[in-house]
Amino acid sequence: MRNTNEKYGKVAIIIHWVMALMIIALVFIGFSLDDIEKPLKFTIIGLHKATGTLVLVLGLFRWYWMISNDSPAPIEGMSKADIGISHATKWILMLALIGMPMSGIIMSMFAGHGINMYGLFEISPMLEKNIDNAKFFGSLHELGAYAISGIIGLHVLAALKHHFINKDNVLRRMLGR
């Protein structure tokens, strides 16, 4: 379950891939919202908000798991630059996993909207309605979507570089092999 010096544990691997799929779906849906007609658009926005809130909860758990577990040692032969970039990317992604959902939640609440969690319960708006603040956090959320898309793209390219060019075990470790 826990990470070892050689590999990631099942919890870290499952959280990584579940969150990766959720975030890719959220970014794709977020960028597609302008092309969707009402009333379907409102349903999809509701699912986007609920899933984003779930990403925040999982992101906080992942952060806890990351700081309470040792990370596997760097792959033998990795340069100090690659190790530094790896650590920086990991922390930037972790900040994005918290910041993106937070900006969306705050935007929604300043707009006077709650978050319906898949019909199970509702998170009521906890902020006084303020459209200017909602627009500000909406802009942050949109900029964050572009930023996280770029970061994820670089993360994927780096994993593929390690797998196909360096022929090391970086990608295999996150696949549980």
Coordinates of C-alpha atoms in Angstrom, one line a residue:
M1 CA 0.0 0.0 0.0
R2 CA 2.7 2.5 1.0
N3 CA 5.6 3.7 -1.2
T4 CA 9.0 2.0 -0.9
N5 CA 12.4 3.3 -1.9
E6 CA 12.0 1.4 -5.2
K7 CA 8.4 2.0 -6.2
Y8 CA 5.1 3.8 -5.6
G9 CA 2.5 2.0 -3.5
K10 CA -1.0 1.1 -4.7
V11 CA -2.6 4.1 -3.0
A12 CA -0.3 6.6 -4.7
I13 CA -0.7 4.9 -8.1
I14 CA -4.5 4.7 -7.9
I15 CA -4.8 8.3 -6.8
H16 CA -2.4 9.4 -9.5
W17 CA -4.4 7.7 -12.3
V18 CA -7.9 8.4 -11.0
M19 CA -7.0 12.1 -10.6
A20 CA -5.3 12.2 -14.0
L21 CA -8.4 10.9 -15.7
M22 CA -10.7 13.3 -13.7
I23 CA -8.5 16.3 -14.5
I24 CA -8.2 15.6 -18.2
A25 CA -12.0 15.2 -18.4
L26 CA -12.6 18.4 -16.4
V27 CA -10.2 20.4 -18.6
F28 CA -11.8 19.0 -21.8
I29 CA -15.3 19.7 -20.5
G30 CA -14.3 23.1 -19.3
F31 CA -12.9 24.1 -22.7
S32 CA -16.0 22.6 -24.4
L33 CA -18.7 24.5 -22.4
D34 CA -19.1 27.3 -24.8
D35 CA -20.2 24.8 -27.5
I36 CA -22.9 23.2 -25.4
E37 CA -26.5 24.3 -25.6
K38 CA -28.7 25.0 -22.5
P39 CA -30.2 23.2 -20.6
L40 CA -27.6 20.4 -21.1
K41 CA -24.9 23.0 -20.4
F42 CA -26.2 23.6 -16.9
T43 CA -26.2 19.8 -16.1
I44 CA -22.6 19.5 -17.4
I45 CA -21.5 22.6 -15.4
G46 CA -23.1 20.9 -12.3
L47 CA -21.1 17.7 -12.9
H48 CA -18.0 19.8 -13.6
K49 CA -18.3 21.6 -10.3
A50 CA -19.0 18.4 -8.3
T51 CA -16.1 16.5 -9.9
G52 CA -13.8 19.5 -9.4
T53 CA -14.8 19.5 -5.7
L54 CA -14.0 15.8 -5.6
V55 CA -10.6 16.6 -7.2
L56 CA -10.0 19.1 -4.4
V57 CA -10.7 16.4 -1.7
L58 CA -8.6 13.8 -3.5
G59 CA -5.9 16.4 -4.0
L60 CA -5.8 17.2 -0.3
F61 CA -5.6 13.5 0.4
R62 CA -2.9 13.0 -2.2
W63 CA -0.9 15.9 -0.6
Y64 CA -1.2 14.3 2.8
W65 CA -0.2 10.9 1.3
M66 CA 2.8 12.5 -0.4
I67 CA 4.2 14.2 2.7
S68 CA 3.5 11.2 5.0
N69 CA 5.1 8.7 2.7
D70 CA 8.6 8.4 1.3
S71 CA 8.9 8.9 -2.4
P72 CA 10.8 6.3 -4.3
A73 CA 14.5 7.2 -4.9
P74 CA 15.3 8.8 -8.2
I75 CA 16.1 6.4 -11.0
E76 CA 19.7 5.6 -11.1
G77 CA 21.6 7.7 -13.5
M78 CA 19.1 10.6 -13.5
S79 CA 20.8 14.0 -13.7
K80 CA 20.5 16.5 -10.9
A81 CA 18.7 18.8 -13.3
D82 CA 16.1 16.1 -14.1
I83 CA 15.6 15.3 -10.4
G84 CA 15.1 19.0 -9.7
I85 CA 12.7 19.4 -12.6
S86 CA 10.8 16.3 -11.4
H87 CA 10.4 17.7 -7.8
A88 CA 9.4 21.1 -9.1
T89 CA 6.8 19.6 -11.5
K90 CA 5.4 17.4 -8.7
W91 CA 4.9 20.4 -6.4
I92 CA 3.5 22.7 -9.2
L93 CA 1.0 19.9 -10.1
M94 CA 0.1 19.5 -6.4
L95 CA -0.6 23.3 -6.1
A96 CA -2.6 23.2 -9.3
L97 CA -4.7 20.3 -8.0
I98 CA -5.6 22.5 -5.0
G99 CA -5.7 25.9 -6.7
M100 CA -7.9 25.0 -9.7
P101 CA -10.8 23.5 -7.8
M102 CA -10.5 26.2 -5.2
S103 CA -10.8 29.0 -7.8
G104 CA -13.8 27.2 -9.4
I105 CA -15.6 26.7 -6.0
I106 CA -14.9 30.4 -5.0
M107 CA -16.1 31.6 -8.4
S108 CA -19.3 29.6 -8.1
M109 CA -20.0 30.8 -4.5
F110 CA -19.3 34.5 -5.4
A111 CA -21.8 34.0 -8.2
G112 CA -24.4 32.9 -5.6
H113 CA -24.4 29.2 -6.6
G114 CA -23.9 26.2 -4.5
I115 CA -22.4 22.9 -5.5
N116 CA -24.7 19.9 -5.9
M117 CA -22.6 16.8 -5.2
Y118 CA -24.1 14.3 -7.7
G119 CA -27.6 14.7 -6.0
L120 CA -26.2 13.3 -2.7
F121 CA -26.0 16.6 -0.9
E122 CA -25.5 20.3 -1.6
I123 CA -22.7 22.6 -0.6
S124 CA -24.4 26.0 0.0
P125 CA -22.7 29.2 -1.1
M126 CA -20.6 30.3 1.8
L127 CA -19.7 33.7 0.4
E128 CA -21.8 36.8 -0.1
K129 CA -22.7 37.2 -3.8
N130 CA -20.3 39.5 -5.6
I131 CA -20.3 39.3 -9.4
D132 CA -17.0 41.2 -9.7
N133 CA -15.2 38.7 -7.5
A134 CA -16.9 35.9 -9.3
K135 CA -15.5 37.2 -12.6
F136 CA -12.1 37.6 -11.1
F137 CA -12.0 34.0 -9.8
G138 CA -13.5 32.9 -13.1
S139 CA -10.6 34.5 -14.9
L140 CA -8.1 32.8 -12.5
H141 CA -9.9 29.5 -13.2
E142 CA -9.6 29.9 -16.9
L143 CA -6.0 30.9 -16.8
G144 CA -5.3 28.0 -14.5
A145 CA -6.9 25.7 -17.0
Y146 CA -4.5 26.8 -19.7
A147 CA -1.6 26.5 -17.2
I148 CA -2.5 23.1 -15.9
S149 CA -3.0 21.9 -19.5
G150 CA 0.5 22.9 -20.3
I151 CA 2.0 21.4 -17.2
I152 CA 0.2 18.1 -17.8
G153 CA 1.4 18.1 -21.4
L154 CA 5.0 18.6 -20.2
H155 CA 4.5 15.9 -17.5
V156 CA 3.3 13.4 -20.1
L157 CA 6.1 14.3 -22.6
A158 CA 8.6 13.8 -19.8
A159 CA 7.2 10.4 -18.9
L160 CA 7.3 9.4 -22.6
K161 CA 10.9 10.7 -22.9
H162 CA 12.0 8.6 -19.9
H163 CA 10.2 5.5 -21.3
F164 CA 11.2 5.7 -25.0
I165 CA 14.4 7.7 -25.0
N166 CA 16.1 7.2 -21.6
K167 CA 14.6 3.7 -21.4
D168 CA 14.4 3.9 -17.6
N169 CA 11.7 2.8 -15.2
V170 CA 10.1 6.2 -14.4
L171 CA 6.8 5.5 -16.2
R172 CA 6.8 1.8 -15.3
R173 CA 7.0 2.8 -11.6
M174 CA 3.8 4.9 -11.9
L175 CA 2.1 2.0 -13.7
G176 CA 2.9 -0.3 -10.7
R177 CA 5.5 -2.4 -12.5

